[in-house]
């Protein structure tokens, strides 16, 4: 008996240690196999549209060399058509000369061997090489299998003032870049950008008979363009509007703008005689959440670590020793910091969804166990026998966790659902054994014979139940989303069934012997 008990406990501890050594990784949901993904390119503010378009075309050319890629669409200066993921990630708000998107369309899943995530991981080094050479920040946006988030890794950086927030955000960004497996690091801090303001000298302009409105019209005509006439073309149904303006190269040249002629009663004079040039710093965008100013630092995980759980644990360890102006950085995993004078970060993104989902599933599992216990208590009219019947439930981990390690599957929310479903199946097997033992005892058989006979007689229906679960799981095991559910049911059913046939009769025998004493 001691060998059985110690062996079972040892197997359970060894199985749970697979989580500690990361042979089994925890993740909200595994990567799905979609027929598309996006490449998001961001440049420093003020980058010309031609540069953004050229880099996007170069990235698209690299992608078109991938066998599974059917086509690409390139967008620069404006947002690409967006899906639900793009809506949550605010891709529809992307505009300006410093942004570009590449939409990548893959062959249907039944016509390719690699999944979309494997393709995205394979092309990442080539895309990063192009982007790094051209000064672009790149993100590969895959369609998530579950609820979309702003990014897989999101650090909300809070602080008492702008300077401390910026310093803390820079530290977090550097830690992300130094963490293995963390990619696509970006933040919401915009690069400093100068803005030239032309201020009209009313005294000088008025001395030569020029109004402020005239100067404004000249500048608007040169830089933005204004409709001045309509041109009719042969065969055209509608006339074409003529909008003159300076060439792009001249629009970026301050001396060319200041040399623009302005009509005066005495003849045309250069614009520079009426204006003063002021150099200003462009105001950067500010972000807030619940009326609290913050800086977002975002990233993704790919390659070495593909679960945000372990990346965040590693980054928390690195951030523990950081001090900014003598202040430590507080780390919040699920709630927003309350103190306004505190320098802190709050992890969001997939981490937040993972915490909430596994918390809710854990609560649901506890409620299920309580209901099962109450039902079994009502049937057997005992408070201890249900504990014997439910003892094999944690033993399902002896099959579930090694099963995930063998198949290389993540332990996901669907795995947890499979574990909850398996609890009912295992309890049913235990009830069959205990009920048979009690019926045999009622016929006058000894406890030892009843226990042995129950294991022998009930083995076939219990084994057939496990076989049916395994066969049903085979249908789902190749699906990337429900693989965790299938692995949990199949491996958990086999392991728990084998242990149930030994542990439940033995525990029942121990309980009855203790009562007889």
Short mmCIF file of C-alpha atoms in Angstrom, two decimals, residues 4 16 19 42 44 62 83 94 104 107 110 127 138 141 149 187 193 227 317 321 349 353 372 401 441 456 509:
data_model
loop_
_atom_site.label_atom_id
_atom_site.label_comp_id
_atom_site.label_asym_id
_atom_site.label_seq_id
_atom_site.Cartn_x
_atom_site.Cartn_y
_atom_site.Cartn_z
CA UNK A 4 1.15 2.60 -4.28
CA UNK A 16 3.38 19.18 -11.75
CA UNK A 19 5.18 23.40 -15.28
CA UNK A 42 6.14 52.60 -38.24
CA UNK A 44 9.78 58.39 -37.02
CA UNK A 62 10.42 39.54 -49.55
CA UNK A 83 -10.65 43.40 -39.01
CA UNK A 94 -3.18 54.94 -38.50
CA UNK A 104 -0.26 39.12 -46.49
CA UNK A 107 -2.91 29.80 -49.43
CA UNK A 110 -5.52 22.53 -46.69
CA UNK A 127 11.43 41.40 -42.48
CA UNK A 138 8.04 46.43 -37.53
CA UNK A 141 0.12 41.08 -36.44
CA UNK A 149 -5.95 42.88 -27.24
CA UNK A 187 5.96 52.59 -27.24
CA UNK A 193 9.68 66.92 -34.28
CA UNK A 227 -8.42 74.97 -56.82
CA UNK A 317 12.65 39.99 -11.97
CA UNK A 321 16.11 46.20 -8.78
CA UNK A 349 -2.77 42.68 -22.94
CA UNK A 353 -7.05 38.07 -20.29
CA UNK A 372 -20.19 16.80 -7.19
CA UNK A 401 0.61 17.48 -17.96
CA UNK A 441 -20.91 -6.37 0.89
CA UNK A 456 -12.12 -7.19 -11.87
CA UNK A 509 -10.64 -0.59 1.98
#
